[in-house]
Coordinates of N, CA and C in Angstrom, one line a residue:
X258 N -14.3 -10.3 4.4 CA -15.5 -9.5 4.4 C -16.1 -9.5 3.0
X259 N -17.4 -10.1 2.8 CA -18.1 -9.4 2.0 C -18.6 -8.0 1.2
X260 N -18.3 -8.5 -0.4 CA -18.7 -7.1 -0.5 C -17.5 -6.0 -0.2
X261 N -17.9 -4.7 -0.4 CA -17.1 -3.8 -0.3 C -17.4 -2.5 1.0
X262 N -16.5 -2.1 1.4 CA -16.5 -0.7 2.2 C -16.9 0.7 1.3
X263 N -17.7 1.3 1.2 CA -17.8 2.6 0.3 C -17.2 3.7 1.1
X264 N -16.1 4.2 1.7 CA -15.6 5.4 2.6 C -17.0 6.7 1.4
X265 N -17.9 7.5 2.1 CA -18.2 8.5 1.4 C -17.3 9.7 1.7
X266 N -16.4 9.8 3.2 CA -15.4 10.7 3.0 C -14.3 10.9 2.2
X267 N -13.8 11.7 1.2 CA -12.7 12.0 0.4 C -11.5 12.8 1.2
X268 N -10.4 12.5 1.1 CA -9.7 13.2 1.8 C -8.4 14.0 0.9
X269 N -9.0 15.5 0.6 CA -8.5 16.5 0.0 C -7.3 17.2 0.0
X270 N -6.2 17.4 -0.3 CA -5.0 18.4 0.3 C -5.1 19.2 -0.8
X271 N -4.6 20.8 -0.6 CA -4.5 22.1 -1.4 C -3.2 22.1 -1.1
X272 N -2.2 21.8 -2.4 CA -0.9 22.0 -2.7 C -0.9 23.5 -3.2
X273 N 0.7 24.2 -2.0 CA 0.9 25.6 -2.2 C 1.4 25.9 -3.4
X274 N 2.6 24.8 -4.0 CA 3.0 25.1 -4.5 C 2.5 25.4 -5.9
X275 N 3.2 26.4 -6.9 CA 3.3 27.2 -8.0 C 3.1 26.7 -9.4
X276 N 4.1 26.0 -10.1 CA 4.3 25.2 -11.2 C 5.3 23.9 -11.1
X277 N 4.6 23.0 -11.7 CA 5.2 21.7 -11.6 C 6.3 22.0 -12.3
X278 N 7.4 21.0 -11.7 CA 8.8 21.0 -12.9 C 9.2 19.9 -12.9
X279 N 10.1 19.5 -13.8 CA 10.6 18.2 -13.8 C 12.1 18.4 -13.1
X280 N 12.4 17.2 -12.5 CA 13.7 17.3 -11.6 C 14.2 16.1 -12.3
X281 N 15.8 16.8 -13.0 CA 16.3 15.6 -13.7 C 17.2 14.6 -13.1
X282 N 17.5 14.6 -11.3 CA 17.8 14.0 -10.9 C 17.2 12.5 -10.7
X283 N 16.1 12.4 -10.8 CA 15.5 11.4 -10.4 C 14.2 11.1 -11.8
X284 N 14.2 11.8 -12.6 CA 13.4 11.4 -14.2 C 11.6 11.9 -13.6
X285 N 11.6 12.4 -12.2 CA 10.1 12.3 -11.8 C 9.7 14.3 -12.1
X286 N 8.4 14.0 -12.6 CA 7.7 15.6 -12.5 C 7.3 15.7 -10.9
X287 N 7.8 17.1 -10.7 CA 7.4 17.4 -8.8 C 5.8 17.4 -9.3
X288 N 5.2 17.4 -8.0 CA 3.7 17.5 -7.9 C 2.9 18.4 -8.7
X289 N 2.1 18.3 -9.0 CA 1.2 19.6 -10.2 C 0.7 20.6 -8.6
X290 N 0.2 21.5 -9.3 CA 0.2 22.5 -8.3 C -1.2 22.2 -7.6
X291 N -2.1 21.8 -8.1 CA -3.2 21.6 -7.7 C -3.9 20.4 -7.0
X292 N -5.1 20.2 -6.3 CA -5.2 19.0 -5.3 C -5.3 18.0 -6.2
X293 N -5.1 16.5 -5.1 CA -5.8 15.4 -5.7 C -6.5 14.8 -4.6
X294 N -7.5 13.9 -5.0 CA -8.3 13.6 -4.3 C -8.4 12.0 -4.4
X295 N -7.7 11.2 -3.7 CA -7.8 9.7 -2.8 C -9.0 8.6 -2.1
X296 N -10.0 8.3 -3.0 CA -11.1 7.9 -2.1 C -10.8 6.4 -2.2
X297 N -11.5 5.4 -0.9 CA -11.7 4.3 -1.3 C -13.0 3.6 -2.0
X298 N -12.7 3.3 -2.9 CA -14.1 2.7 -3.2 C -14.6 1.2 -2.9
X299 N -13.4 0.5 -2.6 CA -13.6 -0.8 -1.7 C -12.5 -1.1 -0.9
X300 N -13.2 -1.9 0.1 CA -12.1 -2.4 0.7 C -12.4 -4.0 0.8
X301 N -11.8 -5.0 0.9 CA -12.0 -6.6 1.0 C -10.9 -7.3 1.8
X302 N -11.0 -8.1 2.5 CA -10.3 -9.2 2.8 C -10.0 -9.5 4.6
X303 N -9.5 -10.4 4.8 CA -10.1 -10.7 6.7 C -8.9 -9.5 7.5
X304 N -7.7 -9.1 6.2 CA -7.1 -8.2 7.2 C -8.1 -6.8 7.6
X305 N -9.0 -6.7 6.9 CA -9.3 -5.6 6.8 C -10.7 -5.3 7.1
X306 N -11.2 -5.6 8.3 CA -12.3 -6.1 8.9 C -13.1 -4.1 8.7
X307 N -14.7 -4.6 8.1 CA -15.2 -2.9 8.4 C -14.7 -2.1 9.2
X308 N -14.1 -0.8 8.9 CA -14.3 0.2 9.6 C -13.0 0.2 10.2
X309 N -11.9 -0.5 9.9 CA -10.5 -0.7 10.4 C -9.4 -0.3 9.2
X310 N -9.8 0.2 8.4 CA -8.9 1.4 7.2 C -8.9 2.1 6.8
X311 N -8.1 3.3 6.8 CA -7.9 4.4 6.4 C -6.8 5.4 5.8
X312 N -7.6 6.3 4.6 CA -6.8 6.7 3.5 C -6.2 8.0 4.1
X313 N -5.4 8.2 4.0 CA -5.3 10.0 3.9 C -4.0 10.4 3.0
X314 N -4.4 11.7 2.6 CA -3.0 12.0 1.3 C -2.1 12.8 1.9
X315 N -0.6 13.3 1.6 CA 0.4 13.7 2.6 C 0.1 15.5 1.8
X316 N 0.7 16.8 2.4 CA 0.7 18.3 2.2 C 1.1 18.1 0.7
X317 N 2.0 17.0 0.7 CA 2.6 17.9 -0.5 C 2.6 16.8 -1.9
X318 N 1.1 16.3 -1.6 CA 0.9 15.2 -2.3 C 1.5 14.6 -2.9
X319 N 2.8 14.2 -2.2 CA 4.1 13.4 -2.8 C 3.5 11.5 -2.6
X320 N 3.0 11.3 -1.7 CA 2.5 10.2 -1.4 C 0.8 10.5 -0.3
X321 N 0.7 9.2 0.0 CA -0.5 8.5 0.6 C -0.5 7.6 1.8
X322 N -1.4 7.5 2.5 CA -1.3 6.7 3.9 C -2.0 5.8 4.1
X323 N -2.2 4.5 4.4 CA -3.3 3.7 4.6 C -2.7 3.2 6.0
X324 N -4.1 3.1 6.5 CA -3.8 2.6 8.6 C -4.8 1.7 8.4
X325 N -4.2 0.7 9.4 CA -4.9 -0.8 9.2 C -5.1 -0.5 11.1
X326 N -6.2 -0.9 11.7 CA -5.8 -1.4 13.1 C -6.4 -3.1 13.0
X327 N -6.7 -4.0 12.5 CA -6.7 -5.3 12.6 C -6.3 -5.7 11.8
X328 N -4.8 -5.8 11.4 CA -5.1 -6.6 10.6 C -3.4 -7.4 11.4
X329 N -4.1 -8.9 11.4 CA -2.9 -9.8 11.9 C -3.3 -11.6 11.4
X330 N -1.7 -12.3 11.5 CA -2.0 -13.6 11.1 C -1.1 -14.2 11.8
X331 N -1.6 -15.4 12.8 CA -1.2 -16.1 13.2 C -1.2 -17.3 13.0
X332 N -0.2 -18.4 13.9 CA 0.1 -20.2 13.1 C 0.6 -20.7 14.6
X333 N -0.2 -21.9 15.0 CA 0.3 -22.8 16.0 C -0.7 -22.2 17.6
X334 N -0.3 -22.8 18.3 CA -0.9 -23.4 19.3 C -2.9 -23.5 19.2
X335 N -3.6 -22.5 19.5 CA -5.0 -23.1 19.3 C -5.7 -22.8 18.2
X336 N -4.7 -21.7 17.4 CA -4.9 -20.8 16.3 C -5.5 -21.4 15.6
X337 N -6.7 -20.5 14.7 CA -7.7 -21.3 13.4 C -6.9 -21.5 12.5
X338 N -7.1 -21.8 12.5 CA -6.0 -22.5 10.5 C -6.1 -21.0 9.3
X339 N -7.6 -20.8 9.3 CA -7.6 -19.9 9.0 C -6.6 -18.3 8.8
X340 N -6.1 -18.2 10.3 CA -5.7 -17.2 10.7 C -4.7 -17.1 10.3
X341 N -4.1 -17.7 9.6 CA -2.3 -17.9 9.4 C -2.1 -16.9 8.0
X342 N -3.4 -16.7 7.3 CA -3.0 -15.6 6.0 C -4.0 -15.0 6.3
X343 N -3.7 -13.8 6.2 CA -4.5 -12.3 6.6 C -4.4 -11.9 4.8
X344 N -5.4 -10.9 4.4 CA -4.9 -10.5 3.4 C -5.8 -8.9 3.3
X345 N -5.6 -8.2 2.5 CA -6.4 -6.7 2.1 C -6.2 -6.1 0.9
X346 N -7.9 -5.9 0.3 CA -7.2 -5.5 -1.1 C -8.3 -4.4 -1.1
X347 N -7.5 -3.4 -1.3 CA -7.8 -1.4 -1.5 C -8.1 -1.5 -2.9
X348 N -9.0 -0.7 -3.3 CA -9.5 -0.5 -5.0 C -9.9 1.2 -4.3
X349 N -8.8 2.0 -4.8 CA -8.4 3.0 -5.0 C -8.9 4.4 -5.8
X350 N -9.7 5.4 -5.9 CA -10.3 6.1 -7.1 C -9.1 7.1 -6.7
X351 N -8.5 7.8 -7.9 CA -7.5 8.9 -7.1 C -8.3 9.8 -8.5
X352 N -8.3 11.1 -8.3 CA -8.3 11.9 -8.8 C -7.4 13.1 -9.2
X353 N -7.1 13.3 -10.3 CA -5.6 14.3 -10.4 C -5.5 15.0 -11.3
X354 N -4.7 16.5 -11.3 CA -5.0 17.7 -12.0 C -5.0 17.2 -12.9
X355 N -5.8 18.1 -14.0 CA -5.9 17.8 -15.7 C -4.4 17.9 -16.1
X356 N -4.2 16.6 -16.8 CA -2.8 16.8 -17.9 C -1.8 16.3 -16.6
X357 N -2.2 15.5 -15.9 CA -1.1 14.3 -15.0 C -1.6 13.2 -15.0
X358 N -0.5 12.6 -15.1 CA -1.0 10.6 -14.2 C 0.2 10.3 -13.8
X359 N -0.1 9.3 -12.8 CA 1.0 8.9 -12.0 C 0.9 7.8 -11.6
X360 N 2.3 7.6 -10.9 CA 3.0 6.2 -10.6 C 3.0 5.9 -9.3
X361 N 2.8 4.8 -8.5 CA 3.5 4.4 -7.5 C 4.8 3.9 -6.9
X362 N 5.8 5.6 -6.8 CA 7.6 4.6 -7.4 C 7.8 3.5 -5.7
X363 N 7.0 4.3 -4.8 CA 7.8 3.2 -3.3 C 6.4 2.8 -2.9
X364 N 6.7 1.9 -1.6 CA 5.9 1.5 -0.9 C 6.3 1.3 0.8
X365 N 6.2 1.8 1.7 CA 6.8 1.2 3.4 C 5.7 0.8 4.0
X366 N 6.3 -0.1 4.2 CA 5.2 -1.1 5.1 C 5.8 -1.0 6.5
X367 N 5.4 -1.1 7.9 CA 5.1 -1.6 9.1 C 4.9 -2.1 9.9
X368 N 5.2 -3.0 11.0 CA 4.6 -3.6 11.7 C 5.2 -4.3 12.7
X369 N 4.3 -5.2 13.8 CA 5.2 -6.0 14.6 C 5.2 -7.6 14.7
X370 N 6.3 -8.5 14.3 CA 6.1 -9.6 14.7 C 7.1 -10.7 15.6
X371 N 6.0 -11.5 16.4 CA 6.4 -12.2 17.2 C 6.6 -13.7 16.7
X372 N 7.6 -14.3 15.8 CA 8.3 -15.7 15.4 C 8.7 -16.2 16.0
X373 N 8.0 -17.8 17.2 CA 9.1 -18.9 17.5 C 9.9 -19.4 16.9
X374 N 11.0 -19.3 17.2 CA 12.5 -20.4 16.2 C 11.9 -21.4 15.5
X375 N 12.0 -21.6 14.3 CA 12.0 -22.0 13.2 C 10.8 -22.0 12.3
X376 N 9.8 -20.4 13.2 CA 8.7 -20.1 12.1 C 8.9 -18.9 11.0
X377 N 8.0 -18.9 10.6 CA 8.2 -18.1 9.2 C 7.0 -17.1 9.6
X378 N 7.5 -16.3 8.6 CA 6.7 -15.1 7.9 C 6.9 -14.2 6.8
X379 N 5.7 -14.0 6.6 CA 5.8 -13.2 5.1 C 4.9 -12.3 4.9
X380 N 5.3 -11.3 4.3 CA 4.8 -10.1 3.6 C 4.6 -9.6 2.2
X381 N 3.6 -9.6 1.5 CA 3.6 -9.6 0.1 C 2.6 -8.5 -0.4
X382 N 2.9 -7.5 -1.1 CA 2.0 -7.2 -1.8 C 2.4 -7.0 -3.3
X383 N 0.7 -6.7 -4.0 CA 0.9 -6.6 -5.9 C 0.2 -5.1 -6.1
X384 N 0.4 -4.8 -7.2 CA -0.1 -3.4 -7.6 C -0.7 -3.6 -9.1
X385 N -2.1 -3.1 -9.4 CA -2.2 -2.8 -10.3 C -3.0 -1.8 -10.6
X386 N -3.5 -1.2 -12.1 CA -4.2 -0.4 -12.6 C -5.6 -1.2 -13.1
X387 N -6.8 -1.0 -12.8 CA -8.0 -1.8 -13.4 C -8.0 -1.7 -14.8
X388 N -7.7 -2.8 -15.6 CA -8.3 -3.0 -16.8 C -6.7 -3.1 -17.2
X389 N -5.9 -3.0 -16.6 CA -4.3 -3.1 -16.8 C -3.8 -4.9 -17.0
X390 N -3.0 -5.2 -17.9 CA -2.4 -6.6 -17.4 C -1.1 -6.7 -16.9
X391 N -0.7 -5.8 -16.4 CA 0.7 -5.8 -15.5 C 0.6 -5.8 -14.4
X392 N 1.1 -6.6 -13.8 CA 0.9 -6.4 -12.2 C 2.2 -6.6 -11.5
X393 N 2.6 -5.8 -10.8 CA 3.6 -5.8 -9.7 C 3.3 -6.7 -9.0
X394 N 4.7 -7.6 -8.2 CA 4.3 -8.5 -7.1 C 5.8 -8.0 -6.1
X395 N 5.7 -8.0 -4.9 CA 6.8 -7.5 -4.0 C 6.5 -8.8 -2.9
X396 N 7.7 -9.0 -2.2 CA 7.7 -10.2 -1.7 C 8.2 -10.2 -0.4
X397 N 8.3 -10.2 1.0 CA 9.7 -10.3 1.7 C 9.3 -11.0 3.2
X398 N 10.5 -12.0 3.6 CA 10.0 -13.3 4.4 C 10.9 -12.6 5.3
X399 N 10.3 -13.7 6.8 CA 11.4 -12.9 8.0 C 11.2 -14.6 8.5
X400 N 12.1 -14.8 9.5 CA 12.1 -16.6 9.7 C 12.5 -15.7 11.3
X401 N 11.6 -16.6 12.1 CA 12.1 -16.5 13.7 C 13.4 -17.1 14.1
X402 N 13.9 -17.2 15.4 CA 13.4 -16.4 16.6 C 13.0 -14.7 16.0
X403 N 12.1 -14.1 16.0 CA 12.1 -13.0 15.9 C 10.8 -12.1 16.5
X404 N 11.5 -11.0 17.5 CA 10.3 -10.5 18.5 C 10.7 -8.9 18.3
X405 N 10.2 -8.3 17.7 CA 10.4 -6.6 17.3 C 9.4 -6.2 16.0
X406 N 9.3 -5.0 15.9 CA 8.8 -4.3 14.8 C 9.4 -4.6 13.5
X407 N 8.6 -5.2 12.7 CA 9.7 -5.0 11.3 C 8.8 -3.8 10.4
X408 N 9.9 -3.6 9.4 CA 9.6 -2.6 8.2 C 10.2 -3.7 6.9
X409 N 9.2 -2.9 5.5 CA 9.9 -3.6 4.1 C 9.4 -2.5 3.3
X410 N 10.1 -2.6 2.5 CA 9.7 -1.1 1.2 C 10.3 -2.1 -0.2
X411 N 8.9 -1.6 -0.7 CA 8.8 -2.1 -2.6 C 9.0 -0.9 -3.1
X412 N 10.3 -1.1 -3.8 CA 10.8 0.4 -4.8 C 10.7 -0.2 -6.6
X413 N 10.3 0.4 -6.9 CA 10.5 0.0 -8.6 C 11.7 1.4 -9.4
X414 N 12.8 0.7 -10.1 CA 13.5 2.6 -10.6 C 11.8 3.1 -11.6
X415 N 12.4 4.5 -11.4 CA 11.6 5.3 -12.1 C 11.2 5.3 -13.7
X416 N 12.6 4.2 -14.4 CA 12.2 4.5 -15.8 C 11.1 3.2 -15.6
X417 N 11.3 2.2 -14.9 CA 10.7 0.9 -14.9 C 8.6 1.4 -14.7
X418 N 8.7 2.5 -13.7 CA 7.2 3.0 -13.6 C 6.2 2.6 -14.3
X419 N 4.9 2.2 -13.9 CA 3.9 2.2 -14.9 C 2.8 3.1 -14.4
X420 N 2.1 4.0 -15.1 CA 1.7 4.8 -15.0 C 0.5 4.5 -15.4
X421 N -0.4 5.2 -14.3 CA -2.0 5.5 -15.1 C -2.6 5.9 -16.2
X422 N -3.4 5.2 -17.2 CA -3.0 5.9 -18.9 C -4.1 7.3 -18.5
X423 N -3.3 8.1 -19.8 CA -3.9 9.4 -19.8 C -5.2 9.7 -19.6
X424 N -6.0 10.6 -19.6 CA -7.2 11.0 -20.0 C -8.4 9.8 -19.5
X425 N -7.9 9.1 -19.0 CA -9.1 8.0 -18.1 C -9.2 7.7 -17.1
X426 N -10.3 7.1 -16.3 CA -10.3 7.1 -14.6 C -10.3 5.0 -14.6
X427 N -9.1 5.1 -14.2 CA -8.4 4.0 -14.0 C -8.6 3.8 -12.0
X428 N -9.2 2.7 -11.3 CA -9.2 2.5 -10.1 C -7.7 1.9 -9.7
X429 N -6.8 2.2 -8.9 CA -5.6 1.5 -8.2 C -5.5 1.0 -7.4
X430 N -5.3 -0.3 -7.6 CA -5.8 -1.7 -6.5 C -4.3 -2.1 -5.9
X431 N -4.4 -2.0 -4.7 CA -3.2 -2.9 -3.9 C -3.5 -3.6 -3.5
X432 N -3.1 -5.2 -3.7 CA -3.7 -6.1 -2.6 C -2.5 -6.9 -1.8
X433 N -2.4 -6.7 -0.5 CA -1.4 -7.0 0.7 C -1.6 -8.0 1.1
X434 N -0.4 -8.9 1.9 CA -0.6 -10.2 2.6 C 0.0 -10.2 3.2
X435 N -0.5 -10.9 4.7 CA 0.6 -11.1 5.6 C 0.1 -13.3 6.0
X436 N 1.3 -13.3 5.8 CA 1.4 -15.2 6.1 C 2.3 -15.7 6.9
X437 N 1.8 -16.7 7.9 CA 2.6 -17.3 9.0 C 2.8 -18.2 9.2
X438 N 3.6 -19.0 9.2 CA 4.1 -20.4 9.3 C 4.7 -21.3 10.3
X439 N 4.1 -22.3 11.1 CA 4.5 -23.1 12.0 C 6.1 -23.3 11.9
X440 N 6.6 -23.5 10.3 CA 7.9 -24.2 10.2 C 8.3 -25.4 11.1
X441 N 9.6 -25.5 11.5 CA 10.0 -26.5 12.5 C 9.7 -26.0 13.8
X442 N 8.6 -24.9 14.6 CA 8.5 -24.5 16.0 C 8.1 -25.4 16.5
X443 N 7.8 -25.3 17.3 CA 6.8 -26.3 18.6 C 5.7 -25.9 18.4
X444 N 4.7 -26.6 17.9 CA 3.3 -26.6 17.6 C 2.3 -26.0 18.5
X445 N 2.9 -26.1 19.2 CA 2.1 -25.4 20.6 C 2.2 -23.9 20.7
X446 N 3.3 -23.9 20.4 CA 3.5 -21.9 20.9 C 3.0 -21.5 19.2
X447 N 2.7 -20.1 19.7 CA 1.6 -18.9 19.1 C 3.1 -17.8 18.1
X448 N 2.5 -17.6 16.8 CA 3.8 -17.2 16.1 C 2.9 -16.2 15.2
X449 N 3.3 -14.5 15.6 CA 2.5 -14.2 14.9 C 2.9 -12.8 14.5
X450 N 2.1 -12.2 13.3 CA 2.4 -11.1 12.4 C 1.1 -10.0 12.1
X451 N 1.6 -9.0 12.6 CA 0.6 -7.8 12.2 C 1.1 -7.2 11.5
X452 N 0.1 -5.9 11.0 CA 0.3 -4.4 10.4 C -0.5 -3.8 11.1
X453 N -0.1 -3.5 12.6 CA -0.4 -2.7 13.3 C 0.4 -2.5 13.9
X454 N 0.5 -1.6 15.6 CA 1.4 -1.1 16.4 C 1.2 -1.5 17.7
X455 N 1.6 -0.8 19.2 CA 0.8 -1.0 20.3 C -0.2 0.0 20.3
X456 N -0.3 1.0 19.8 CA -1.6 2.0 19.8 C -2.7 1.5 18.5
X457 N -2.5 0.2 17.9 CA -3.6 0.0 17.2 C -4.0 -0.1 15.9
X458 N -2.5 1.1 15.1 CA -2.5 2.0 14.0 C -0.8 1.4 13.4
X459 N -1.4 1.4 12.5 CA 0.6 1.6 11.6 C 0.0 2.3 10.3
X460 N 0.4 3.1 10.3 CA 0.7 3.7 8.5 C 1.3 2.6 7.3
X461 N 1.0 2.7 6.5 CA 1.7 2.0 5.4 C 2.1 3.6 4.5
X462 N 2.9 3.8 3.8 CA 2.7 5.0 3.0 C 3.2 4.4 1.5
X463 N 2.5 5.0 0.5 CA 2.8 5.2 -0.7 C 3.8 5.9 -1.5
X464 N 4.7 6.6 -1.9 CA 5.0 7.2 -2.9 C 4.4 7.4 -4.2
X465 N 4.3 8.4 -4.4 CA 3.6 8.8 -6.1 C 4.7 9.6 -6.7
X466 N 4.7 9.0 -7.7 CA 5.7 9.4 -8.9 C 4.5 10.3 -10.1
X467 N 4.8 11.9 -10.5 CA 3.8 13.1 -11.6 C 4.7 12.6 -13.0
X468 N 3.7 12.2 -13.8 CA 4.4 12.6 -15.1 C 3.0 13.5 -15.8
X469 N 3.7 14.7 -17.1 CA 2.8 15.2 -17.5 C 2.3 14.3 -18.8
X470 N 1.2 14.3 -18.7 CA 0.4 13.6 -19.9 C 1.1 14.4 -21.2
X471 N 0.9 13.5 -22.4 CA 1.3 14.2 -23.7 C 0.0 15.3 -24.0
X472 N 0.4 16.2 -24.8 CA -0.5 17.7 -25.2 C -1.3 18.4 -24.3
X473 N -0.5 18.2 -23.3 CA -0.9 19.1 -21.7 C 0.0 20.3 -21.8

C-alpha cells in the first residue's frame, strides 16, 4: 500500500491506579498512574491492506494490541510470486505521563499455518525508535508438514531495554514479516502463513516496560 493510513481515532485507557513504584523483582517501574495514548500514524505494507489494522491499549497499560485481519503469504501451486512475503510496518505516536518513557520488554505473535512437507516458513520482526540507530531484529522459522495455529514471542531481559529518550516525541516503528517457502514440497500444492484466525482477527500484543525519566 501506498502511502500511509492516518487512524484519526486515539484509543485512551484511565489507569486506576495511585503511584508508580518500582518492583525490584524484575528492574521495571509499574505503570505511572495516569493515561497513555497509542495512535497510528502509518501503516505500510501488502500485509496490511487499508482498513485491516488495529491499535488498542490494555486497562492497565501494561501493554498494547494490534489486530491484522489480512494479512497472509503464501508459495506454490498458482500462487503469485509475489505472495510468498507479506510484510507490515506500524509507525506508532504513543504518548505518556510527564517524567516516563518506555520500553518494549515482549512481544506475542499469532497465527495459523498450513506447510506441505518440506516447506518453510517464517516470522520476523524489528523494532525501532525514529531517529534511533539500534534496531532490534527477532527471527523464528517453522518447516512443514505443519497444519495448526502457531505462536512466537520476542523477549529482550530488562537491563538489555532501550528506551524512548526523555523529554521527546520519538514515533515507535515495528515492522513484521511473514515468508513462505516452496522448499523441497511439490510445487503444485498451496503452503501457507497468516496473522490472522478463523474469525478474521489475531491480536499481536506488546509488552511495555515504565522507567522514570531523570529529574522527574
Amino acid at each position: 500500500m501506498a502511502g500511509g493510513l492516518l487512524l484519526s481515532t486515539a484509543v485512551a485507557v484511565l489507569l486506576t491506579a495511585s503511584t508508580p513504584a518500582h518492583n525490584p523483582s524484575t528492574g521495571f517501574v509499574d505503570p505511572p498512574p495516569d493515561r497513555i495514548v497509542i495512535k497510528v500514524a502509518t501503516v505500510n505494507g501488502s500485509g496490511c491492506p487499508q482498513g485491516t489494522t488495529a491499535v488498542a491499549v490494555s486497562e492497565d497499560n501494561t501493554a498494547f494490541t494490534v489486530t491484522y485481519s489480512d494479512y497472509l503469504a503464501q508459495a506454490g501451486g498458482a500462487s503469485d510470486p509475489t505472495a510468498s512475503r507479506k510484510n507490515c510496518q506500524l509507525s506508532l505516536i504513543v504518548h505518556v505521563p510527564q517524567g516516563f518513557t518506555y520500553a518494549i520488554a515482549s512481544a506475542d505473535y499469532r497465527g495459523f499455518a498450513a506447510l506441505q512437507p518440506g516447506a518453510t516458513g517464517t516470522q520476523r520482526a524489528s523494532y525501532y525508535f525514529q531517529g534511533s540507530p539500534n534496531t532490534e531484529y527477532r527471527t523464528h522459522p517453522f518447516a512443514g508438514p505443519y497444519d495448526d495455529n502457531w505462536q512466537a514471542t520476542d523477549t529482550t531481559d530488562w537491563a538489555q531495554l532501550v528506551y524512548a529518550p526523555c523529554g521527546v516525541q520519538r514515533n515507535f516503528n515495528i515492522n513484521t514479516e511473514l515468508r513462505v517457502g516452496v522448499g523441497t514440497s511439490s510445487p503444485g500444492k498451496v503452503s501457507f502463513m497468516t496473522m490472522d484466525s478463523t474469525d478474521g482477527d489475531i491480536s499481536t500484543t506488546y509488552h511495555m516496560a515504565w522507567k522514570e525519566c531523570p529529574g522527574s
